[in-house]
JSON list of C-alpha atoms and ligand atoms in Angstrom, two decimals:
[
{"chain": "A", "resi": 116, "resn": "MET", "atom": "CA", "xyz": [-0.07, 0.14, 0.14]},
{"chain": "A", "resi": 117, "resn": "LYS", "atom": "CA", "xyz": [1.27, 3.38, -1.02]},
{"chain": "A", "resi": 118, "resn": "ILE", "atom": "CA", "xyz": [0.48, 6.36, 1.05]},
{"chain": "A", "resi": 119, "resn": "GLY", "atom": "CA", "xyz": [1.15, 9.97, 0.35]},
{"chain": "A", "resi": 120, "resn": "VAL", "atom": "CA", "xyz": [1.39, 12.73, 3.04]},
{"chain": "A", "resi": 121, "resn": "LEU", "atom": "CA", "xyz": [0.89, 16.30, 1.49]},
{"chain": "A", "resi": 122, "resn": "ALA", "atom": "CA", "xyz": [4.51, 17.79, 2.75]},
{"chain": "A", "resi": 123, "resn": "LEU", "atom": "CA", "xyz": [4.32, 21.46, 2.38]},
{"chain": "A", "resi": 124, "resn": "GLN", "atom": "CA", "xyz": [3.95, 22.55, 5.63]},
{"chain": "A", "resi": 125, "resn": "GLY", "atom": "CA", "xyz": [3.21, 21.03, 9.14]},
{"chain": "A", "resi": 126, "resn": "ASP", "atom": "CA", "xyz": [3.65, 17.72, 10.78]},
{"chain": "A", "resi": 127, "resn": "PHE", "atom": "CA", "xyz": [3.89, 15.57, 7.79]},
{"chain": "A", "resi": 128, "resn": "GLU", "atom": "CA", "xyz": [6.86, 13.91, 8.86]},
{"chain": "A", "resi": 129, "resn": "GLU", "atom": "CA", "xyz": [5.08, 12.74, 12.03]},
{"chain": "A", "resi": 130, "resn": "HIS", "atom": "CA", "xyz": [2.49, 10.83, 9.93]},
{"chain": "A", "resi": 131, "resn": "CYS", "atom": "CA", "xyz": [5.36, 9.40, 7.84]},
{"chain": "A", "resi": 132, "resn": "VAL", "atom": "CA", "xyz": [6.94, 7.61, 10.92]},
{"chain": "A", "resi": 133, "resn": "CYS", "atom": "CA", "xyz": [3.36, 6.28, 12.10]},
{"chain": "A", "resi": 134, "resn": "LEU", "atom": "CA", "xyz": [2.83, 4.81, 8.48]},
{"chain": "A", "resi": 135, "resn": "LYS", "atom": "CA", "xyz": [6.21, 3.38, 8.43]},
{"chain": "A", "resi": 136, "resn": "ARG", "atom": "CA", "xyz": [5.73, 1.80, 11.65]},
{"chain": "A", "resi": 137, "resn": "LEU", "atom": "CA", "xyz": [2.74, 0.23, 10.32]},
{"chain": "A", "resi": 138, "resn": "GLY", "atom": "CA", "xyz": [4.83, -1.50, 7.52]},
{"chain": "A", "resi": 139, "resn": "VAL", "atom": "CA", "xyz": [3.22, 1.19, 4.88]},
{"chain": "A", "resi": 140, "resn": "GLU", "atom": "CA", "xyz": [5.16, 2.51, 2.27]},
{"chain": "A", "resi": 141, "resn": "ALA", "atom": "CA", "xyz": [5.02, 6.69, 2.88]},
{"chain": "A", "resi": 142, "resn": "PHE", "atom": "CA", "xyz": [6.01, 9.20, 0.39]},
{"chain": "A", "resi": 143, "resn": "GLU", "atom": "CA", "xyz": [5.96, 12.97, 0.79]},
{"chain": "A", "resi": 144, "resn": "ILE", "atom": "CA", "xyz": [4.02, 14.78, -1.85]},
{"chain": "A", "resi": 145, "resn": "ARG", "atom": "CA", "xyz": [5.01, 17.98, -3.07]},
{"chain": "A", "resi": 146, "resn": "LEU", "atom": "CA", "xyz": [4.43, 18.15, -6.91]},
{"chain": "A", "resi": 147, "resn": "PRO", "atom": "CA", "xyz": [1.16, 16.88, -8.70]},
{"chain": "A", "resi": 148, "resn": "SER", "atom": "CA", "xyz": [2.96, 14.07, -10.49]},
{"chain": "A", "resi": 149, "resn": "GLN", "atom": "CA", "xyz": [3.73, 12.39, -7.12]},
{"chain": "A", "resi": 150, "resn": "LEU", "atom": "CA", "xyz": [-0.08, 11.64, -6.81]},
{"chain": "A", "resi": 151, "resn": "GLN", "atom": "CA", "xyz": [-0.09, 9.14, -9.27]},
{"chain": "A", "resi": 152, "resn": "GLU", "atom": "CA", "xyz": [0.02, 5.51, -8.05]},
{"chain": "A", "resi": 153, "resn": "LEU", "atom": "CA", "xyz": [-0.85, 6.59, -4.55]},
{"chain": "A", "resi": 154, "resn": "ASP", "atom": "CA", "xyz": [-3.75, 4.67, -2.87]},
{"chain": "A", "resi": 155, "resn": "GLY", "atom": "CA", "xyz": [-4.53, 7.11, -0.29]},
{"chain": "A", "resi": 156, "resn": "LEU", "atom": "CA", "xyz": [-3.48, 10.69, 0.79]},
{"chain": "A", "resi": 157, "resn": "ILE", "atom": "CA", "xyz": [-3.16, 12.22, 4.53]},
{"chain": "A", "resi": 158, "resn": "ILE", "atom": "CA", "xyz": [-2.95, 16.05, 4.87]},
{"chain": "A", "resi": 159, "resn": "PRO", "atom": "CA", "xyz": [-1.17, 16.78, 8.10]},
{"chain": "A", "resi": 160, "resn": "GLY", "atom": "CA", "xyz": [-1.83, 19.58, 10.82]},
{"chain": "A", "resi": 161, "resn": "GLY", "atom": "CA", "xyz": [-0.40, 22.71, 10.40]},
{"chain": "A", "resi": 162, "resn": "GLU", "atom": "CA", "xyz": [-1.46, 26.27, 9.22]},
{"chain": "A", "resi": 163, "resn": "SER", "atom": "CA", "xyz": [-4.28, 25.79, 6.63]},
{"chain": "A", "resi": 164, "resn": "THR", "atom": "CA", "xyz": [-4.00, 29.10, 5.55]},
{"chain": "A", "resi": 165, "resn": "THR", "atom": "CA", "xyz": [-0.33, 28.45, 4.43]},
{"chain": "A", "resi": 166, "resn": "ILE", "atom": "CA", "xyz": [-1.05, 24.64, 3.51]},
{"chain": "A", "resi": 167, "resn": "GLY", "atom": "CA", "xyz": [-3.73, 26.42, 1.15]},
{"chain": "A", "resi": 168, "resn": "LYS", "atom": "CA", "xyz": [-1.46, 29.17, -0.12]},
{"chain": "A", "resi": 169, "resn": "LEU", "atom": "CA", "xyz": [1.35, 26.64, -1.04]},
{"chain": "A", "resi": 170, "resn": "ALA", "atom": "CA", "xyz": [-0.94, 24.09, -2.39]},
{"chain": "A", "resi": 171, "resn": "THR", "atom": "CA", "xyz": [-2.33, 27.09, -4.99]},
{"chain": "A", "resi": 172, "resn": "ASP", "atom": "CA", "xyz": [1.16, 27.96, -5.68]},
{"chain": "A", "resi": 173, "resn": "PHE", "atom": "CA", "xyz": [2.62, 24.48, -6.37]},
{"chain": "A", "resi": 174, "resn": "ASP", "atom": "CA", "xyz": [-0.81, 24.02, -8.67]},
{"chain": "A", "resi": 175, "resn": "LEU", "atom": "CA", "xyz": [-1.73, 20.93, -6.35]},
{"chain": "A", "resi": 176, "resn": "VAL", "atom": "CA", "xyz": [-5.30, 22.01, -5.60]},
{"chain": "A", "resi": 177, "resn": "ASP", "atom": "CA", "xyz": [-7.27, 20.56, -8.87]},
{"chain": "A", "resi": 178, "resn": "PRO", "atom": "CA", "xyz": [-4.93, 17.50, -8.98]},
{"chain": "A", "resi": 179, "resn": "ILE", "atom": "CA", "xyz": [-5.65, 16.44, -5.28]},
{"chain": "A", "resi": 180, "resn": "ARG", "atom": "CA", "xyz": [-9.51, 17.07, -6.25]},
{"chain": "A", "resi": 181, "resn": "ASN", "atom": "CA", "xyz": [-9.02, 14.85, -9.09]},
{"chain": "A", "resi": 182, "resn": "PHE", "atom": "CA", "xyz": [-7.17, 12.31, -6.77]},
{"chain": "A", "resi": 183, "resn": "ALA", "atom": "CA", "xyz": [-10.12, 12.37, -3.98]},
{"chain": "A", "resi": 184, "resn": "ARG", "atom": "CA", "xyz": [-12.43, 11.56, -6.90]},
{"chain": "A", "resi": 185, "resn": "SER", "atom": "CA", "xyz": [-11.42, 8.00, -6.64]},
{"chain": "A", "resi": 186, "resn": "SER", "atom": "CA", "xyz": [-9.19, 7.64, -3.83]},
{"chain": "A", "resi": 187, "resn": "PRO", "atom": "CA", "xyz": [-9.31, 8.14, 0.10]},
{"chain": "A", "resi": 188, "resn": "VAL", "atom": "CA", "xyz": [-8.32, 11.17, 1.93]},
{"chain": "A", "resi": 189, "resn": "TRP", "atom": "CA", "xyz": [-7.54, 11.95, 5.66]},
{"chain": "A", "resi": 190, "resn": "GLY", "atom": "CA", "xyz": [-6.94, 15.37, 6.89]},
{"chain": "A", "resi": 191, "resn": "THR", "atom": "CA", "xyz": [-5.97, 15.83, 10.67]},
{"chain": "A", "resi": 192, "resn": "CYS", "atom": "CA", "xyz": [-6.48, 19.41, 12.21]},
{"chain": "A", "resi": 193, "resn": "GLY", "atom": "CA", "xyz": [-4.92, 21.99, 9.68]},
{"chain": "A", "resi": 194, "resn": "GLY", "atom": "CA", "xyz": [-5.86, 19.45, 7.20]},
{"chain": "A", "resi": 195, "resn": "LEU", "atom": "CA", "xyz": [-9.52, 18.80, 8.44]},
{"chain": "A", "resi": 196, "resn": "VAL", "atom": "CA", "xyz": [-9.89, 22.89, 7.70]},
{"chain": "A", "resi": 197, "resn": "PHE", "atom": "CA", "xyz": [-8.11, 22.23, 4.41]},
{"chain": "A", "resi": 198, "resn": "MET", "atom": "CA", "xyz": [-10.40, 19.60, 3.45]},
{"chain": "A", "resi": 199, "resn": "ALA", "atom": "CA", "xyz": [-13.77, 21.51, 4.13]},
{"chain": "A", "resi": 200, "resn": "ARG", "atom": "CA", "xyz": [-16.44, 22.95, 2.12]},
{"chain": "A", "resi": 201, "resn": "ASP", "atom": "CA", "xyz": [-16.60, 26.30, 4.14]},
{"chain": "A", "resi": 202, "resn": "VAL", "atom": "CA", "xyz": [-14.43, 27.82, 6.69]},
{"chain": "A", "resi": 203, "resn": "GLY", "atom": "CA", "xyz": [-16.01, 31.31, 7.03]},
{"chain": "A", "resi": 204, "resn": "THR", "atom": "CA", "xyz": [-13.12, 32.76, 5.17]},
{"chain": "A", "resi": 205, "resn": "ASP", "atom": "CA", "xyz": [-11.93, 33.09, 1.83]},
{"chain": "A", "resi": 206, "resn": "GLN", "atom": "CA", "xyz": [-8.90, 30.95, 2.31]},
{"chain": "A", "resi": 207, "resn": "PRO", "atom": "CA", "xyz": [-8.58, 28.14, -0.45]},
{"chain": "A", "resi": 208, "resn": "THR", "atom": "CA", "xyz": [-9.75, 24.78, 0.63]},
{"chain": "A", "resi": 209, "resn": "LEU", "atom": "CA", "xyz": [-10.62, 21.56, -1.41]},
{"chain": "A", "resi": 210, "resn": "GLY", "atom": "CA", "xyz": [-14.11, 21.40, -0.37]},
{"chain": "A", "resi": 211, "resn": "LEU", "atom": "CA", "xyz": [-14.37, 17.74, -0.41]},
{"chain": "A", "resi": 212, "resn": "ILE", "atom": "CA", "xyz": [-16.35, 17.24, 2.69]},
{"chain": "A", "resi": 213, "resn": "ASP", "atom": "CA", "xyz": [-19.50, 18.83, 3.27]},
{"chain": "A", "resi": 214, "resn": "MET", "atom": "CA", "xyz": [-19.07, 20.55, 6.29]},
{"chain": "A", "resi": 215, "resn": "VAL", "atom": "CA", "xyz": [-18.76, 24.18, 7.79]},
{"chain": "A", "resi": 216, "resn": "VAL", "atom": "CA", "xyz": [-15.76, 24.48, 10.17]},
{"chain": "A", "resi": 217, "resn": "GLU", "atom": "CA", "xyz": [-14.53, 26.85, 12.69]},
{"chain": "A", "resi": 218, "resn": "ARG", "atom": "CA", "xyz": [-11.01, 27.52, 12.92]},
{"chain": "A", "resi": 219, "resn": "ASN", "atom": "CA", "xyz": [-9.29, 27.68, 16.46]},
{"chain": "A", "resi": 220, "resn": "ALA", "atom": "CA", "xyz": [-12.60, 26.84, 17.89]},
{"chain": "A", "resi": 221, "resn": "PHE", "atom": "CA", "xyz": [-11.03, 26.36, 21.42]},
{"chain": "A", "resi": 222, "resn": "GLY", "atom": "CA", "xyz": [-8.93, 29.48, 21.80]},
{"chain": "A", "resi": 223, "resn": "ARG", "atom": "CA", "xyz": [-5.05, 30.17, 21.46]},
{"chain": "A", "resi": 224, "resn": "GLN", "atom": "CA", "xyz": [-2.04, 27.72, 21.57]},
{"chain": "A", "resi": 225, "resn": "VAL", "atom": "CA", "xyz": [-1.98, 27.77, 25.21]},
{"chain": "A", "resi": 226, "resn": "GLU", "atom": "CA", "xyz": [-5.30, 26.56, 25.31]},
{"chain": "A", "resi": 227, "resn": "SER", "atom": "CA", "xyz": [-4.30, 23.46, 23.82]},
{"chain": "A", "resi": 228, "resn": "PHE", "atom": "CA", "xyz": [-5.76, 20.13, 25.70]},
{"chain": "A", "resi": 229, "resn": "GLU", "atom": "CA", "xyz": [-5.99, 16.61, 25.36]},
{"chain": "A", "resi": 230, "resn": "GLU", "atom": "CA", "xyz": [-9.28, 14.34, 26.06]},
{"chain": "A", "resi": 231, "resn": "ASP", "atom": "CA", "xyz": [-10.32, 10.64, 25.79]},
{"chain": "A", "resi": 232, "resn": "LEU", "atom": "CA", "xyz": [-12.18, 10.19, 22.91]},
{"chain": "A", "resi": 233, "resn": "GLN", "atom": "CA", "xyz": [-15.03, 7.77, 21.78]},
{"chain": "A", "resi": 234, "resn": "ILE", "atom": "CA", "xyz": [-14.37, 7.16, 18.24]},
{"chain": "A", "resi": 235, "resn": "THR", "atom": "CA", "xyz": [-17.46, 5.26, 16.28]},
{"chain": "A", "resi": 236, "resn": "GLY", "atom": "CA", "xyz": [-15.94, 2.27, 14.70]},
{"chain": "A", "resi": 237, "resn": "LEU", "atom": "CA", "xyz": [-12.61, 2.34, 16.42]},
{"chain": "A", "resi": 238, "resn": "PRO", "atom": "CA", "xyz": [-11.73, -0.90, 18.48]},
{"chain": "A", "resi": 239, "resn": "GLY", "atom": "CA", "xyz": [-10.30, -1.04, 21.45]},
{"chain": "A", "resi": 240, "resn": "GLY", "atom": "CA", "xyz": [-11.80, 1.76, 23.81]},
{"chain": "A", "resi": 241, "resn": "SER", "atom": "CA", "xyz": [-11.38, 5.26, 24.08]},
{"chain": "A", "resi": 242, "resn": "PHE", "atom": "CA", "xyz": [-8.49, 7.14, 22.08]},
{"chain": "A", "resi": 243, "resn": "ARG", "atom": "CA", "xyz": [-6.42, 10.08, 23.60]},
{"chain": "A", "resi": 244, "resn": "GLY", "atom": "CA", "xyz": [-7.06, 13.15, 21.57]},
{"chain": "A", "resi": 245, "resn": "ILE", "atom": "CA", "xyz": [-4.28, 15.89, 21.40]},
{"chain": "A", "resi": 246, "resn": "PHE", "atom": "CA", "xyz": [-5.85, 19.35, 20.21]},
{"chain": "A", "resi": 247, "resn": "ILE", "atom": "CA", "xyz": [-3.52, 22.21, 19.27]},
{"chain": "A", "resi": 248, "resn": "ARG", "atom": "CA", "xyz": [-5.18, 25.43, 18.37]},
{"chain": "A", "resi": 249, "resn": "ALA", "atom": "CA", "xyz": [-7.84, 22.83, 16.66]},
{"chain": "A", "resi": 250, "resn": "PRO", "atom": "CA", "xyz": [-10.78, 23.40, 14.75]},
{"chain": "A", "resi": 251, "resn": "ARG", "atom": "CA", "xyz": [-14.36, 22.31, 15.53]},
{"chain": "A", "resi": 252, "resn": "VAL", "atom": "CA", "xyz": [-16.94, 21.06, 12.91]},
{"chain": "A", "resi": 253, "resn": "LYS", "atom": "CA", "xyz": [-20.03, 23.37, 13.03]},
{"chain": "A", "resi": 254, "resn": "GLN", "atom": "CA", "xyz": [-22.48, 21.90, 10.86]},
{"chain": "A", "resi": 255, "resn": "VAL", "atom": "CA", "xyz": [-22.74, 18.67, 8.32]},
{"chain": "A", "resi": 256, "resn": "GLY", "atom": "CA", "xyz": [-24.43, 17.81, 4.99]},
{"chain": "A", "resi": 257, "resn": "SER", "atom": "CA", "xyz": [-26.36, 14.79, 5.04]},
{"chain": "A", "resi": 258, "resn": "GLY", "atom": "CA", "xyz": [-23.70, 12.70, 3.66]},
{"chain": "A", "resi": 259, "resn": "VAL", "atom": "CA", "xyz": [-21.52, 13.22, 6.49]},
{"chain": "A", "resi": 260, "resn": "ARG", "atom": "CA", "xyz": [-21.31, 11.00, 9.52]},
{"chain": "A", "resi": 261, "resn": "ILE", "atom": "CA", "xyz": [-19.96, 12.18, 12.73]},
{"chain": "A", "resi": 262, "resn": "ILE", "atom": "CA", "xyz": [-17.94, 9.67, 14.49]},
{"chain": "A", "resi": 263, "resn": "CYS", "atom": "CA", "xyz": [-16.86, 11.80, 17.21]},
{"chain": "A", "resi": 264, "resn": "LYS", "atom": "CA", "xyz": [-17.78, 14.42, 19.67]},
{"chain": "A", "resi": 265, "resn": "LEU", "atom": "CA", "xyz": [-16.10, 16.14, 22.83]},
{"chain": "A", "resi": 266, "resn": "LYS", "atom": "CA", "xyz": [-17.76, 15.78, 26.29]},
{"chain": "A", "resi": 267, "resn": "ASP", "atom": "CA", "xyz": [-19.07, 19.38, 25.42]},
{"chain": "A", "resi": 268, "resn": "GLY", "atom": "CA", "xyz": [-20.62, 18.22, 22.04]},
{"chain": "A", "resi": 269, "resn": "SER", "atom": "CA", "xyz": [-18.40, 19.53, 19.91]},
{"chain": "A", "resi": 270, "resn": "ILE", "atom": "CA", "xyz": [-17.75, 17.75, 16.44]},
{"chain": "A", "resi": 271, "resn": "VAL", "atom": "CA", "xyz": [-14.33, 16.61, 15.94]},
{"chain": "A", "resi": 272, "resn": "ALA", "atom": "CA", "xyz": [-14.23, 13.85, 13.88]},
{"chain": "A", "resi": 273, "resn": "VAL", "atom": "CA", "xyz": [-16.31, 12.98, 10.73]},
{"chain": "A", "resi": 274, "resn": "ARG", "atom": "CA", "xyz": [-16.56, 10.62, 7.86]},
{"chain": "A", "resi": 275, "resn": "GLN", "atom": "CA", "xyz": [-17.90, 11.11, 4.20]},
{"chain": "A", "resi": 276, "resn": "GLY", "atom": "CA", "xyz": [-17.66, 8.26, 2.33]},
{"chain": "A", "resi": 277, "resn": "LYS", "atom": "CA", "xyz": [-13.76, 7.59, 1.69]},
{"chain": "A", "resi": 278, "resn": "PHE", "atom": "CA", "xyz": [-12.92, 10.90, 3.20]},
{"chain": "A", "resi": 279, "resn": "LEU", "atom": "CA", "xyz": [-11.85, 11.14, 6.97]},
{"chain": "A", "resi": 280, "resn": "ALA", "atom": "CA", "xyz": [-11.33, 14.33, 9.13]},
{"chain": "A", "resi": 281, "resn": "THR", "atom": "CA", "xyz": [-10.19, 14.47, 12.85]},
{"chain": "A", "resi": 282, "resn": "SER", "atom": "CA", "xyz": [-9.61, 17.73, 14.80]},
{"chain": "A", "resi": 283, "resn": "PHE", "atom": "CA", "xyz": [-7.10, 16.12, 16.80]},
{"chain": "A", "resi": 284, "resn": "HIS", "atom": "CA", "xyz": [-3.66, 14.66, 16.06]},
{"chain": "A", "resi": 285, "resn": "PRO", "atom": "CA", "xyz": [-3.39, 11.13, 16.19]},
{"chain": "A", "resi": 286, "resn": "GLU", "atom": "CA", "xyz": [0.24, 11.37, 14.53]},
{"chain": "A", "resi": 287, "resn": "LEU", "atom": "CA", "xyz": [1.34, 12.93, 17.69]},
{"chain": "A", "resi": 288, "resn": "THR", "atom": "CA", "xyz": [0.80, 9.66, 19.71]},
{"chain": "A", "resi": 289, "resn": "ASP", "atom": "CA", "xyz": [2.01, 5.98, 19.76]},
{"chain": "A", "resi": 290, "resn": "ASP", "atom": "CA", "xyz": [-1.46, 4.90, 19.58]},
{"chain": "A", "resi": 291, "resn": "ASP", "atom": "CA", "xyz": [-1.84, 3.88, 15.44]},
{"chain": "A", "resi": 292, "resn": "ARG", "atom": "CA", "xyz": [-5.58, 2.92, 15.59]},
{"chain": "A", "resi": 293, "resn": "VAL", "atom": "CA", "xyz": [-6.54, 5.97, 13.98]},
{"chain": "A", "resi": 294, "resn": "HIS", "atom": "CA", "xyz": [-4.31, 5.30, 11.03]},
{"chain": "A", "resi": 295, "resn": "HIS", "atom": "CA", "xyz": [-5.38, 1.70, 11.02]},
{"chain": "A", "resi": 296, "resn": "TYR", "atom": "CA", "xyz": [-8.73, 2.82, 10.47]},
{"chain": "A", "resi": 297, "resn": "PHE", "atom": "CA", "xyz": [-7.78, 5.18, 7.60]},
{"chain": "A", "resi": 298, "resn": "LEU", "atom": "CA", "xyz": [-5.51, 2.32, 5.94]},
{"chain": "A", "resi": 299, "resn": "ASP", "atom": "CA", "xyz": [-8.68, 0.06, 6.24]},
{"chain": "A", "resi": 300, "resn": "ILE", "atom": "CA", "xyz": [-10.75, 2.74, 4.12]},
{"chain": "A", "resi": 301, "resn": "VAL", "atom": "CA", "xyz": [-8.00, 2.80, 1.92]},
{"chain": "A", "resi": 302, "resn": "SER", "atom": "CA", "xyz": [-7.77, -1.27, 1.38]},
{"chain": "A", "resi": 303, "resn": "GLN", "atom": "CA", "xyz": [-11.77, -1.25, 1.01]},
{"chain": "A", "resi": 304, "resn": "GLU", "atom": "CA", "xyz": [-11.72, 1.41, -2.00]},
{"chain": "A", "resi": 305, "resn": "ASN", "atom": "CA", "xyz": [-8.54, -0.31, -3.96]},
{"chain": "B", "resi": 95, "resn": "LIG", "atom": "N1", "xyz": [-5.25, 26.48, 14.16]},
{"chain": "B", "resi": 95, "resn": "LIG", "atom": "C1", "xyz": [-4.61, 25.54, 12.61]},
{"chain": "B", "resi": 95, "resn": "LIG", "atom": "C2", "xyz": [-5.57, 26.28, 11.31]},
{"chain": "B", "resi": 95, "resn": "LIG", "atom": "O1", "xyz": [-6.69, 26.45, 11.84]},
{"chain": "B", "resi": 95, "resn": "LIG", "atom": "C3", "xyz": [-4.68, 24.40, 12.74]},
{"chain": "B", "resi": 95, "resn": "LIG", "atom": "C4", "xyz": [-3.83, 24.11, 13.76]},
{"chain": "B", "resi": 95, "resn": "LIG", "atom": "C5", "xyz": [-2.78, 22.60, 13.82]},
{"chain": "B", "resi": 95, "resn": "LIG", "atom": "O2", "xyz": [-3.29, 22.05, 12.56]},
{"chain": "B", "resi": 95, "resn": "LIG", "atom": "N2", "xyz": [-2.35, 22.21, 14.82]},
{"chain": "B", "resi": 95, "resn": "LIG", "atom": "O3", "xyz": [-5.30, 25.82, 10.52]}
]
């Protein structure tokens, strides 16, 4: 299985480390041509405005949209923002998931937090979610399944068919279950 990690900005290296730990071939993606032959793509956390600007400058936006017609994509944190249809500003987004997102919904860097999460479909009990200036999903379309909410009701993980988006950072933990969950989606699609 070949998984690409969009490597324009943010914590793409951490995702690659997780993937390699799981025995998967991981590729850092910076050019449209590198999307060919991938089975799935991860968009890491980072600054979604920067990721969007660099993706635009490097002519990656439409190639990623085309790739996503037939292949799974997972965005974490800033990557979730970049996958959204509507983030309430004019920053570039892929519009892959029919959701409205509020950026930095839990405050500033110092208000970063962790919480034990119950994620629908994830075996093995709760998952320790790490939230760093995290977004929250405010609204979803009818094709979007909410798979995790915080205790306060905030939506922090969704699935729309072969697309997955999480507000938190599984790549910053040693717990590979969400990576496994995404790889299962990739196996089902290929
Ligand atoms: N605050 C960032 C954004 O909205 C996301 C932060 C992150 O990925 N850790 O783009």
